[in-house]
Coordinates of C-alpha atoms and ligand atoms in Angstrom, one line a residue:
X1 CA -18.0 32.3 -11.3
X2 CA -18.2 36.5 -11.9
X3 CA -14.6 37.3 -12.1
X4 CA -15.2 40.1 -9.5
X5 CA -15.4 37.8 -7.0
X6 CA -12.2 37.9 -6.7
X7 CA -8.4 38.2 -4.3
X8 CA -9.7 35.3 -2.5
X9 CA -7.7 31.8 -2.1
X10 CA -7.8 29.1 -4.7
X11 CA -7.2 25.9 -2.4
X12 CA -6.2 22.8 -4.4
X13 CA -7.4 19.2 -3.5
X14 CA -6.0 16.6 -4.6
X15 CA -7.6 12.9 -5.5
X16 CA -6.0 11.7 -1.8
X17 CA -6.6 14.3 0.5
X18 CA -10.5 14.0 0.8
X19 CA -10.6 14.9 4.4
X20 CA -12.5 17.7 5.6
X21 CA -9.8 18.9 8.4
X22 CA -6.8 18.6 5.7
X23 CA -4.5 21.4 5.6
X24 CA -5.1 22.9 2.7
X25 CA -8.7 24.4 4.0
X26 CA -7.5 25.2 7.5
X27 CA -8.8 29.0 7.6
X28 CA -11.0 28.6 4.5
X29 CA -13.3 31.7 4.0
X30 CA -16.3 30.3 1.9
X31 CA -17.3 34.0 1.0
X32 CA -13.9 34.5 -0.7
X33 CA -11.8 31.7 -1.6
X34 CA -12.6 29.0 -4.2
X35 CA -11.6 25.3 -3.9
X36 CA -10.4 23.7 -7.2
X37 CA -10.7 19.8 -7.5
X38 CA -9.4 18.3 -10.7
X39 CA -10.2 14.8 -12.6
X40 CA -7.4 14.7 -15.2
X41 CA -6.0 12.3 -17.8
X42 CA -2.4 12.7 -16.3
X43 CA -3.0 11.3 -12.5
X44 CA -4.9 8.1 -14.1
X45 CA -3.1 7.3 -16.3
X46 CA 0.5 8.3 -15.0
X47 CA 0.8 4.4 -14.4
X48 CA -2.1 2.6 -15.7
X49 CA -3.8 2.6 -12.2
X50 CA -6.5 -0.7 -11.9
X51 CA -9.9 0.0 -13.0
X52 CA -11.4 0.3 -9.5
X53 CA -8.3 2.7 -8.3
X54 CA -9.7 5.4 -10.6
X55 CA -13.4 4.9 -10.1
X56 CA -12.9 4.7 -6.5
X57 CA -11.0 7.8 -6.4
X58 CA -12.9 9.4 -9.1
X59 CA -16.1 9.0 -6.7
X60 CA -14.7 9.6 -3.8
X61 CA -13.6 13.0 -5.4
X62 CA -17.3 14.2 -6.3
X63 CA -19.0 13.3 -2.9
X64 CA -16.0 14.8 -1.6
X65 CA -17.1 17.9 -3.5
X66 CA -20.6 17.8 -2.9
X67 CA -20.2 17.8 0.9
X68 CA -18.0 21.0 0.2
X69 CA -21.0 22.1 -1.5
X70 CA -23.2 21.1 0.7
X71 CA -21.8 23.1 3.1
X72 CA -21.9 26.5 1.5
X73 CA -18.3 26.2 0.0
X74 CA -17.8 27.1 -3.2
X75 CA -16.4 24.4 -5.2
X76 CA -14.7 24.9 -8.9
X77 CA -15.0 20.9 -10.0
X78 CA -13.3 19.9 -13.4
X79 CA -14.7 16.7 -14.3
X80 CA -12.5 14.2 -16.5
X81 CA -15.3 14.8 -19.4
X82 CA -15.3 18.2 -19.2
X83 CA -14.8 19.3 -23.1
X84 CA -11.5 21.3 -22.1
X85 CA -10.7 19.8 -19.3
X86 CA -6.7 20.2 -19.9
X87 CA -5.4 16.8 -18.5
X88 CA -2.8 18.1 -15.9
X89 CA -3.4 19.1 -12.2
X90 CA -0.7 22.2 -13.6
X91 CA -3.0 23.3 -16.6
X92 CA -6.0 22.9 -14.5
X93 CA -4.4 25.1 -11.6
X94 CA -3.4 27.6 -13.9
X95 CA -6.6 27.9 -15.8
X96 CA -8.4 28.3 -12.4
X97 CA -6.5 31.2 -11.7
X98 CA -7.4 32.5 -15.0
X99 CA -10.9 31.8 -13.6
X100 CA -11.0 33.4 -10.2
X101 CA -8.1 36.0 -10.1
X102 CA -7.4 34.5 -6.4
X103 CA -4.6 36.0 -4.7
X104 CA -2.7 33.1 -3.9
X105 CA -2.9 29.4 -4.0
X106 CA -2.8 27.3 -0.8
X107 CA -2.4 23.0 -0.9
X108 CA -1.2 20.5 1.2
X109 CA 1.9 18.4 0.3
X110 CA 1.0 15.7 -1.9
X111 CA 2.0 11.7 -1.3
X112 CA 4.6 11.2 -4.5
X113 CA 7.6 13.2 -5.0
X114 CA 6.6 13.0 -9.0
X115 CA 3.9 15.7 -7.9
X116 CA 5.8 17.6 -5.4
X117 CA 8.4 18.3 -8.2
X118 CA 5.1 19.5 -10.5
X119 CA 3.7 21.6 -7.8
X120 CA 7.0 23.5 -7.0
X121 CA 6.7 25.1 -10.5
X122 CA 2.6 26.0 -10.0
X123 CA 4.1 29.1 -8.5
X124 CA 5.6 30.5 -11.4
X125 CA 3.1 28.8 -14.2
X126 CA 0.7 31.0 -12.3
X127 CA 2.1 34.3 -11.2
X128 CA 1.0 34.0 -7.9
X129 CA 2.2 32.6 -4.4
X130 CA 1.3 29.2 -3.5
X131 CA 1.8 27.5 -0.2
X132 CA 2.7 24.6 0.2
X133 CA 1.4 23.1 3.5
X134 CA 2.8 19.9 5.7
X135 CA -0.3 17.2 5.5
X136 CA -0.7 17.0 8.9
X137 CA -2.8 13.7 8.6
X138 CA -0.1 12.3 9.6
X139 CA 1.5 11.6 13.0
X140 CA 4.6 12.0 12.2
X141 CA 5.5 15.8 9.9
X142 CA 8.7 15.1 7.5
X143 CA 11.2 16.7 9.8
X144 CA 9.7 15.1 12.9
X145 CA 10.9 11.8 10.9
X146 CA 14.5 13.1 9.8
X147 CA 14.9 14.3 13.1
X148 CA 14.3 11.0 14.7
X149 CA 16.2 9.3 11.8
X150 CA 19.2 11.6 12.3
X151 CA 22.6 9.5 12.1
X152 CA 21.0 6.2 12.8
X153 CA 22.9 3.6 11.0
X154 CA 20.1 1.3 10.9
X155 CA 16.5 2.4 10.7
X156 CA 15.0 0.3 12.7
X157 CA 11.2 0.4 12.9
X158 CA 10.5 -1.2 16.3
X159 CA 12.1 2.4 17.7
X160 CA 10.2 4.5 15.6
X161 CA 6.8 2.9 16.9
X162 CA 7.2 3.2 20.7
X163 CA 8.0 7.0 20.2
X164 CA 4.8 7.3 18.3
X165 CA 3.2 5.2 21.3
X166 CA 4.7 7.4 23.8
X167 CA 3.6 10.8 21.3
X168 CA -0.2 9.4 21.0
X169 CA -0.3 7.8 24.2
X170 CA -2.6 4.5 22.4
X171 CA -2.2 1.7 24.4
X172 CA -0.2 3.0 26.8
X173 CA -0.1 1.7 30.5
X174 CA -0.3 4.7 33.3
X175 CA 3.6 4.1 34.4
X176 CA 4.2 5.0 30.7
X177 CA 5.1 1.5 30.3
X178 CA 3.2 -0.2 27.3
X179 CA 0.0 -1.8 27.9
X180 CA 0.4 -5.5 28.6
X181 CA 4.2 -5.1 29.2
X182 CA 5.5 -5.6 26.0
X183 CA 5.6 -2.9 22.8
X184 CA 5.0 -5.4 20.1
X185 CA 3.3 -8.9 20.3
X186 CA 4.2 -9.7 16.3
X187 CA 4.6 -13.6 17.7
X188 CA 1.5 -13.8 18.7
X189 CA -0.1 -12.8 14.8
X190 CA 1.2 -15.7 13.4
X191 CA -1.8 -18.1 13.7
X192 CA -2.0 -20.4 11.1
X193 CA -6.6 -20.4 10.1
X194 CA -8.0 -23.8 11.5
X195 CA -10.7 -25.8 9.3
X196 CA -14.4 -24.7 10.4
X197 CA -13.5 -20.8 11.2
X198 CA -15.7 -18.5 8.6
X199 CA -14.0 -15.4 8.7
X200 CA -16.7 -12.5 8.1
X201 CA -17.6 -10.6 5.2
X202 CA -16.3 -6.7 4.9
X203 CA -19.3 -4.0 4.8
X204 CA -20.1 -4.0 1.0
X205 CA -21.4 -0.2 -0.4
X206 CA -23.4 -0.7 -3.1
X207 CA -23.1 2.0 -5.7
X208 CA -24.9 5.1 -5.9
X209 CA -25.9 7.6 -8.7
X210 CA -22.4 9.3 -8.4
X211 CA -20.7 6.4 -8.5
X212 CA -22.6 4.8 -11.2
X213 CA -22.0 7.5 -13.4
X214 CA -18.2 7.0 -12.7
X215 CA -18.1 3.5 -13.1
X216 CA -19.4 4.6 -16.7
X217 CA -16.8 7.3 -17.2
X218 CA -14.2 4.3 -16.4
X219 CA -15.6 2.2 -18.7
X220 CA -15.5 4.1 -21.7
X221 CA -12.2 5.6 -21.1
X222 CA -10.1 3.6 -19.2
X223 CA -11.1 0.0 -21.3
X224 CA -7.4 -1.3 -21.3
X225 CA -6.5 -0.6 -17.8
X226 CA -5.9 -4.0 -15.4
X227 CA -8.4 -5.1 -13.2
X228 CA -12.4 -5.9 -12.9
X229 CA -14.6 -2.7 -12.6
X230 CA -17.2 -4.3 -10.8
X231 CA -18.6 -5.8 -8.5
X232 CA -18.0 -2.4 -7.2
X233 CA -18.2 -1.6 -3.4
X234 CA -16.3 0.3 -2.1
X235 CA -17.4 3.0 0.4
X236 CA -16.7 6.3 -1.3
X237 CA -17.5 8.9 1.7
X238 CA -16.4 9.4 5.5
X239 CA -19.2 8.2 6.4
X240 CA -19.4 5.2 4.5
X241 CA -16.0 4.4 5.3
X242 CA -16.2 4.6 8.9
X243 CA -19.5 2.7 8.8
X244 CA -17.0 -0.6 7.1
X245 CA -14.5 0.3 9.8
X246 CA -17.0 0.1 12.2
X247 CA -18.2 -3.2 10.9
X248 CA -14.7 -4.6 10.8
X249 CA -13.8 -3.6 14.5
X250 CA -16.9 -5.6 15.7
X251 CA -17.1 -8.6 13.4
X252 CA -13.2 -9.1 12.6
X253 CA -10.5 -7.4 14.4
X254 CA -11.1 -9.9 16.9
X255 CA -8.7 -12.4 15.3
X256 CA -7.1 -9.7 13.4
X257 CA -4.6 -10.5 15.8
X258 CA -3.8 -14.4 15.8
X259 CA -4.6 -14.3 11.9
X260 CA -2.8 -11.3 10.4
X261 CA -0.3 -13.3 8.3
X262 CA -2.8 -16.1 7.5
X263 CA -3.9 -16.8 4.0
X264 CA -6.6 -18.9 2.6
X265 CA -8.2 -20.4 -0.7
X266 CA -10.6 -17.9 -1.7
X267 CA -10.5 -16.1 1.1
X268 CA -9.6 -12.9 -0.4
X269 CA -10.1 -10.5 3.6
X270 CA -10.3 -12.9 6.0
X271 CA -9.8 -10.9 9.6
X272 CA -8.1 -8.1 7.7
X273 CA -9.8 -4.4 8.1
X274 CA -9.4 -3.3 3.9
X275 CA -8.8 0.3 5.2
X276 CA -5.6 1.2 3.8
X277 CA -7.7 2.8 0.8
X278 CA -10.0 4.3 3.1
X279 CA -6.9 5.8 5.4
X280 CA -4.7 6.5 2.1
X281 CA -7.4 8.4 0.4
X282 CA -8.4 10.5 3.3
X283 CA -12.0 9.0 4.2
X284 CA -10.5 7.4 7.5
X285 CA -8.3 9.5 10.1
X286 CA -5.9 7.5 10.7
X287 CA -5.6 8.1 14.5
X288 CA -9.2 8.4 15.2
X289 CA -9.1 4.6 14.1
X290 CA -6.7 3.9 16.1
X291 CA -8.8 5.3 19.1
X292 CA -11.9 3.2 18.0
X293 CA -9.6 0.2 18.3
X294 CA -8.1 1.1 21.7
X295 CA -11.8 1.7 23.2
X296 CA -12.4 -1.8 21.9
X297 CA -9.8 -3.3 23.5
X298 CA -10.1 -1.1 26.8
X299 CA -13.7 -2.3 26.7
X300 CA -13.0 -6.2 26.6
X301 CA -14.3 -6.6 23.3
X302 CA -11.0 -7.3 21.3
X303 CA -7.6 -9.0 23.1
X304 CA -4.4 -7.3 22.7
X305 CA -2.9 -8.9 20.1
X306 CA -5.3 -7.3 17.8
X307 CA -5.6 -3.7 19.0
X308 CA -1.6 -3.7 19.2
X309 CA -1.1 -5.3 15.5
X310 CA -3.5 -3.7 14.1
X311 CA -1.9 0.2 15.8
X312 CA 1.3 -1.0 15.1
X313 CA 0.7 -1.1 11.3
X314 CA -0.5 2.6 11.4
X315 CA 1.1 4.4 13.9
X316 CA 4.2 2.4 13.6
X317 CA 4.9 1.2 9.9
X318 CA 2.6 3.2 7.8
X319 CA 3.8 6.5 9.4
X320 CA 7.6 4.7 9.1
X321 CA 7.6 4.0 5.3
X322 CA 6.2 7.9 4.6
X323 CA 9.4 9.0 6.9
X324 CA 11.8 6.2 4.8
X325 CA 10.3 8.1 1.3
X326 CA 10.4 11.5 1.8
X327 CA 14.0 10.9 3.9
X328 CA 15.6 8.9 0.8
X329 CA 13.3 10.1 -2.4
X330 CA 14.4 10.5 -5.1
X331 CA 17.6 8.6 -5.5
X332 CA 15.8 5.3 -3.4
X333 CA 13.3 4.7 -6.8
X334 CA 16.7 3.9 -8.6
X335 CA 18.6 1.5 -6.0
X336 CA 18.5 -2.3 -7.3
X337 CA 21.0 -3.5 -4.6
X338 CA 20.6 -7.1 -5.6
X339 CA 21.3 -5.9 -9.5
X340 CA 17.5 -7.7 -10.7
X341 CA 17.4 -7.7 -14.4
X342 CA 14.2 -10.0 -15.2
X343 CA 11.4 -8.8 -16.8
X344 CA 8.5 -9.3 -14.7
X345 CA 6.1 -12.3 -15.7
X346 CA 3.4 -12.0 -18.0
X347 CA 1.1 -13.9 -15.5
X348 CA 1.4 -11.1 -13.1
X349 CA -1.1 -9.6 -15.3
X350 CA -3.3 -12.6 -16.7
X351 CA -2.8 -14.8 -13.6
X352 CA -2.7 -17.7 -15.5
X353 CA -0.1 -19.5 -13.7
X354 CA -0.2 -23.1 -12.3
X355 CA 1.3 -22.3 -9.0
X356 CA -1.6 -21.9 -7.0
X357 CA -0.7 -19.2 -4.7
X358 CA 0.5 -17.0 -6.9
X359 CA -2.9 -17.6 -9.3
X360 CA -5.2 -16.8 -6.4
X361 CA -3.3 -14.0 -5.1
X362 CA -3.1 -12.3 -8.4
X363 CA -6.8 -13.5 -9.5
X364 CA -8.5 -11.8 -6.3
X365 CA -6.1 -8.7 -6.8
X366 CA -7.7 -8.7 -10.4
X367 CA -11.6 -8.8 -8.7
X368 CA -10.9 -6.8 -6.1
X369 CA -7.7 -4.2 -6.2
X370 CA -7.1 -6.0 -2.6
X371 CA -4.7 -8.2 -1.2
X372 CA -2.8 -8.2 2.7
X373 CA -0.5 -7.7 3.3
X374 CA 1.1 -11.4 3.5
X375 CA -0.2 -12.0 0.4
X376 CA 1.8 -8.7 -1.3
X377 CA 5.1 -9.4 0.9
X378 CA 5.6 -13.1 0.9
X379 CA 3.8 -14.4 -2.4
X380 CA 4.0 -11.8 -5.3
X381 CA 6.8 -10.1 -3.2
X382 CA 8.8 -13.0 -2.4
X383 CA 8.3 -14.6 -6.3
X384 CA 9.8 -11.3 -7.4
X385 CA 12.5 -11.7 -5.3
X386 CA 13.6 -15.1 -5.8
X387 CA 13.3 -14.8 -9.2
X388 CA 15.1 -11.2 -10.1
X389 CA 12.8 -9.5 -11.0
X390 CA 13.6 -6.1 -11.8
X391 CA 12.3 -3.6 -9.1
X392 CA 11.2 -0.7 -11.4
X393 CA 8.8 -3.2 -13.2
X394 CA 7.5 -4.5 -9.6
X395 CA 6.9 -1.0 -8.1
X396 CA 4.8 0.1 -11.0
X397 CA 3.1 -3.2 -10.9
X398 CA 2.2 -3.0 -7.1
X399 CA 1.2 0.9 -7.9
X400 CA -1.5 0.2 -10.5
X401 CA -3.0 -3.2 -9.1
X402 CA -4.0 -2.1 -5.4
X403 CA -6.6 0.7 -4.7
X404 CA -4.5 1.9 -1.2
X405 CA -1.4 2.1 -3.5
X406 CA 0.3 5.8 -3.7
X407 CA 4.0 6.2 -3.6
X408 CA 5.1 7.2 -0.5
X409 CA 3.2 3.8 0.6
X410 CA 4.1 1.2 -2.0
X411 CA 7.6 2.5 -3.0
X412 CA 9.2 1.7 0.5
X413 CA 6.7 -1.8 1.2
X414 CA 7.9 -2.8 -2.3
X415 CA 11.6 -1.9 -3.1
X416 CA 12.7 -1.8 0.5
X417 CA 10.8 -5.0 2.1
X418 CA 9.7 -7.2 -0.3
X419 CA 12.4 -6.8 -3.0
X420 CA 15.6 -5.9 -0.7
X421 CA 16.6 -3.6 -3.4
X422 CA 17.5 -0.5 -1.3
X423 CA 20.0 -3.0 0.3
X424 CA 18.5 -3.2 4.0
X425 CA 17.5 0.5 4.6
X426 CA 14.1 -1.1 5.6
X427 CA 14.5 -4.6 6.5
X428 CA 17.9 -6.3 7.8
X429 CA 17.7 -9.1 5.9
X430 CA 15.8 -9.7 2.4
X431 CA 12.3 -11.8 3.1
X432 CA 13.1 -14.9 1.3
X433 CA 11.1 -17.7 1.9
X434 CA 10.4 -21.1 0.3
X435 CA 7.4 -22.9 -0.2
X436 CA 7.5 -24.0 3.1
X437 CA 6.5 -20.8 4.4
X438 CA 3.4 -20.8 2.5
X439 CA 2.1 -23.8 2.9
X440 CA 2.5 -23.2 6.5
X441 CA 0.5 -19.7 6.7
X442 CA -2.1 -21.0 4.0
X443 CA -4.0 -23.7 2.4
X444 CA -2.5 -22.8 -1.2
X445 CA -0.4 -26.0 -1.5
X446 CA -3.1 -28.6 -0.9
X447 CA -5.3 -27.1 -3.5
X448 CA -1.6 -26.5 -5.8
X449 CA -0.7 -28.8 -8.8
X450 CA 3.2 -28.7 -7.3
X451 CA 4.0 -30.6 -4.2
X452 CA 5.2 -27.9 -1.6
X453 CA 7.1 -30.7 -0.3
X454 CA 9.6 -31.7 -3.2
X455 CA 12.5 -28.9 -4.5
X456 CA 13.5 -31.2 -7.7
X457 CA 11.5 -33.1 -10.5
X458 CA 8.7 -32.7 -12.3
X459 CA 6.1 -31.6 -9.5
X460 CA 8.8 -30.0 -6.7
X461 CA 7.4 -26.7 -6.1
X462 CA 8.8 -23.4 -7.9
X463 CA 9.6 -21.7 -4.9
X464 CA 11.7 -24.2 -3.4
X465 CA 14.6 -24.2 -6.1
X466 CA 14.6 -20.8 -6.5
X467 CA 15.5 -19.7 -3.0
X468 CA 18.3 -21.7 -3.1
X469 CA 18.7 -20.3 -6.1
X470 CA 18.8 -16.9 -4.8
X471 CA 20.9 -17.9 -1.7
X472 CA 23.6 -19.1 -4.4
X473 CA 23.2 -16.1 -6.4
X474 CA 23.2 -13.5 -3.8
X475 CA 25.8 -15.0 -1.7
X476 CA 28.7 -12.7 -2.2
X477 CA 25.8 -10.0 -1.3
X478 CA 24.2 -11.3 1.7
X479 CA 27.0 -13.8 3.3
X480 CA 28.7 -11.1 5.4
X481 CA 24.6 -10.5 7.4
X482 CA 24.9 -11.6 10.3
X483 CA 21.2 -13.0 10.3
X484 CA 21.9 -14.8 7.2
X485 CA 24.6 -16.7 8.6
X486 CA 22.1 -20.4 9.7
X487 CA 20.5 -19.8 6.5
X488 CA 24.1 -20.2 4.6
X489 CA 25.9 -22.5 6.7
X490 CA 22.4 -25.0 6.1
X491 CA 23.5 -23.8 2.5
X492 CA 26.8 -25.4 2.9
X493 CA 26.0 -28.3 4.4
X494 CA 24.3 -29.3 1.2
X495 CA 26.1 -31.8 -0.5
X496 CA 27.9 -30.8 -4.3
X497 CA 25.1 -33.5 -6.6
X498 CA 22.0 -32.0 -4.3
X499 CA 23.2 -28.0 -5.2
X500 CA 23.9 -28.9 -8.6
X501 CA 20.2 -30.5 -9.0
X502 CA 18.6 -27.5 -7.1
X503 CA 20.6 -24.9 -9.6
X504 CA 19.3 -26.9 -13.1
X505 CA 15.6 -27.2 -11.7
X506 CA 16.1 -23.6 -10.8
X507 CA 17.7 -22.6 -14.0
X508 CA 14.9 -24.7 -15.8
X509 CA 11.9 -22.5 -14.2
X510 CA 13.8 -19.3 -14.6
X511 CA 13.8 -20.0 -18.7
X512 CA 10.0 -20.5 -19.1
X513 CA 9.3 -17.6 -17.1
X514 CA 11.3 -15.5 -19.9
X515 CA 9.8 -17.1 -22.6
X516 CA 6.3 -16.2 -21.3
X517 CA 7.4 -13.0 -20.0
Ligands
DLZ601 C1 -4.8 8.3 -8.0 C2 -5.5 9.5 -8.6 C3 -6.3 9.4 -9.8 C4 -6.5 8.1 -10.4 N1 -6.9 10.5 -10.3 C5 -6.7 11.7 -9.8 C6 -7.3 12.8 -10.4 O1 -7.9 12.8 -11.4 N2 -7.1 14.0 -9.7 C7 -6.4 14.2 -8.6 O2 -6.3 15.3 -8.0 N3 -5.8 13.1 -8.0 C8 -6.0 11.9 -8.6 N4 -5.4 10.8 -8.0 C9 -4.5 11.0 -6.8 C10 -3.2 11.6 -7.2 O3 -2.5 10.7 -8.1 C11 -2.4 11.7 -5.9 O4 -2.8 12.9 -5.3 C12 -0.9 11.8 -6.1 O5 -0.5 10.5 -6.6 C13 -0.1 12.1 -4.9 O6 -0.3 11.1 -3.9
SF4_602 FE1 2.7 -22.1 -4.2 FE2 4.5 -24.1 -4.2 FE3 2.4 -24.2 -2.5 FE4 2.0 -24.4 -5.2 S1 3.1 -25.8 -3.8 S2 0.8 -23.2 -3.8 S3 3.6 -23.0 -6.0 S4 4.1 -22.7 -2.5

């Protein structure tokens, strides 16, 4: 690049913004500015993100970069095995200004406070102004959400969604009541998958050059991260990924609705859409999907209780745990409300475990970065909770094992709902559940070495002492919630010999899960 070219705009992409209308190129002048995208050590290997993260993102990066390309933009790409490629987005922006001589530097907000706190001092690493702009991919800009937050005492999302149904107008009757009558039909996505139902398969992408040559990259250089490189297909381009989206909005979202918090044996997708990486990354718009969905339903193809659950978990609680991050970050990392000391299992990592739900939810998060959202919240999430473990360790864990996983996403889904360690800022009451539960959303127990249906002895399943467990541990903590209050008077009812039993199996479990830990 002749340095003459010069007193242009370096623009700065980032691995998650790969959308062509992001802010950060609004008024882009392709015969002056230059846009800088980065591979570097420092943003994959911050946490050691699962093998597919990088190489999705990784790929996703350089088509990203070729479509810029592609369309006359000039593009300064620094590829992870560039010889002096200088392993920080920082180094990277300031040796790109070395480069160009641009006369400012323009970006959009990133998705982790961790980099917002870097960026802030690209300004003076480089000597020039940078601009920092909102990342208005979203519905909801940061003080739209503190404004709506104000002095709530309770952030309750259910009020959150119906102003962003009201805002976007999806599904929204002509009286400006909601379509069907009711805002949120969350009863009716509780089906339980009947025998003889083959759920369909997602839209597999099978590699290409790009990404071949990535999944080498990751291969040589990331050989100890978590996770199974391939099979490997994941769509990688906007036009890929709306092509799977497309696919699931005819063959699945169907029974999204009824089967949302379903889980089966070896059934890693079932009716779910596996676009939160897509969305996340920047490949899907977020509200054009939601359209799609809307036209489906308006056009009879889809009932209600799928194009509301599946809106609701965009519009409503994806935009709601952003708001919840950026409103409490940074202090809401360090809150461990229920004080959870234990060291997170080793089998989170190998999966060898012999309780069955845990080892298939783990095992297909190994294959495929992928799990639902039941399966994070009330298997892996709810084991953590029962059994202490200590949020930091859980939060990282969720971070490196899921493709969709950036902070502003998995922070609040993981400390807030699953682990209750911010203390109810997200949830009102912690999501503790025993065996029961899962045997009655899944198929886990029959194919499980532990009978779901005993709490003591040699078989009783896991989760069955230990949320009695937690009850008894927790009670100073949680006995004054008011929906806690059956759960502890069923508590109290026990008799002293039946506690004392529940407390030793408990106790018993709790000490080989150190000793493997
Ligand atoms: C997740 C990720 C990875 C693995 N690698 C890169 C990278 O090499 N370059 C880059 O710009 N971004 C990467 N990302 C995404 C960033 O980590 C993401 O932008 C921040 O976490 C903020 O959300
Ligand atoms: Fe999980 Fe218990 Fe069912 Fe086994 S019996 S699958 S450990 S809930």
């Amino acid at each position: 690049m002749p340095a003459d070219a010069a007193a242009g705009t370096l623009r700065v992409i980032l691995g998650d913004q790969l959308s062509r209308d992001v802010a950060a190129l609004e008024g882009l002048d392709p015969a002056a500015d230059v846009v800088l995208m980065a591979e570097v050590m420092g943003e994959c290997t911050y946490v050691r993100h699962h093998k597919k993260k990088i190489a999705f993102v990784l790929s996703a990066m350089r088509h990203f970069a070729a479509e810029l390309q592609a369309e006359g933009i000039r593009v300064d790409y620094r590829r992870l095995d560039d010889p002096d490629n200088r392993g920080s987005l920082r180094d990277e922006v300031v040796a790109a200004v070395m480069r160009h001589r641009p006369s400012r530097i323009v970006v959009t907000e990133p998705g982790e406070w961790r980099v917002l706190q870097d960026m802030e001092t690209w300004e003076e690493a480089a000597g020039l102004p940078l601009e920092i702009r909102p990342d208005d991919r979203f519905i909801a800009s940061r003080p739209r959400f503190a404004a709506w937050a104000g002095k709530r005492k309770q952030l309750t999302m259910e009020y959150f969604y119906r102003d962003m149904r009201k805002e976007t107008g999806l599904l929204m009757a002509r009286d400006g009541e909601p379509e069907g009558g009711q805002w949120n039909l969350d009863r009716e996505n509780r089906k339980r998958l009947p025998g003889g139902l083959t759920p369909p398969e997602p839209l597999r992408i099978p590699p290409d050059d790009i990404t071949r040559e990535v999944l080498d990259l990751v291969t040589a250089r990331f050989p100890d991260h978590f996770g199974d490189l391939e099979p490997f297909w994941f769509a990688v381009t906007a036009r890929d990924a709306e092509r799977a989206f497309d696919h699931f909005v005819r063959t699945a979202l169907p029974r999204f609705g009824d089967y949302q918090d379903a889980m089966k044996q070896d059934g890693p997708t079932l009716y779910h859409a596996v676009a939160a990486l897509y969305l996340n990354a920047g490949l899907l718009d977020p509200l054009a999907a939601c359209r799609r969905v809307e036209r489906a339903y308006r056009a009879g193809r889809v009932p209600l209780n799928a194009a509301e659950g599946f809106i609701r978990q965009v519009i409503g609680w994806r935009e709601y745990v952003r708001g919840v991050y950026w409103l409490k970050m940074p202090d809401y990392a360090e809150t461990n409300a229920l004080e959870a000391h234990r060291p997170l299992p080793d089998f989170y990592w190998t999966g060898k475990t012999e309780m069955n739900c845990l080892r298939q939810c783990i095992g297909q998060t190994k294959r495929e970065a992928y799990a639902h959202h039941i399966q994070r919240l009330m298997v892996t999430g709810n084991f953590a909770l029962l059994a202490g473990i200590e949020p930091r360790q859980v939060c990282e864990w969720y971070l490196i094992v899921y493709a969709d996983a950036y902070e502003w996403v998995e922070l609040p889904n993981t400390h807030g709902m699953a682990l209750f360690a911010d203390g109810g800022v997200l949830g009102s009451k912690p999501y503790a559940a025993s065996g029961k539960y899962i045997d009655r959303m899944s198929d886990y127990c029959r194919h499980c070495r532990y009978d779901v249906g005993k709490s003591t002895g040699k078989d009783a399943c896991p989760f069955n002492s230990l949320y009695w467990q937690f009850l008894e541990v927790n009670r100073e903590r949680l006995k004054g919630n008011r929906r806690m209050a059956l759960t502890y008077r069923n508590l109290d009812r026990m008799d002293d010999a039946r506690r004392q039993a529940l407390n030793d199996q408990a106790a018993r479990f709790l000490t080989t899960l150190s000793a493997n830990a």
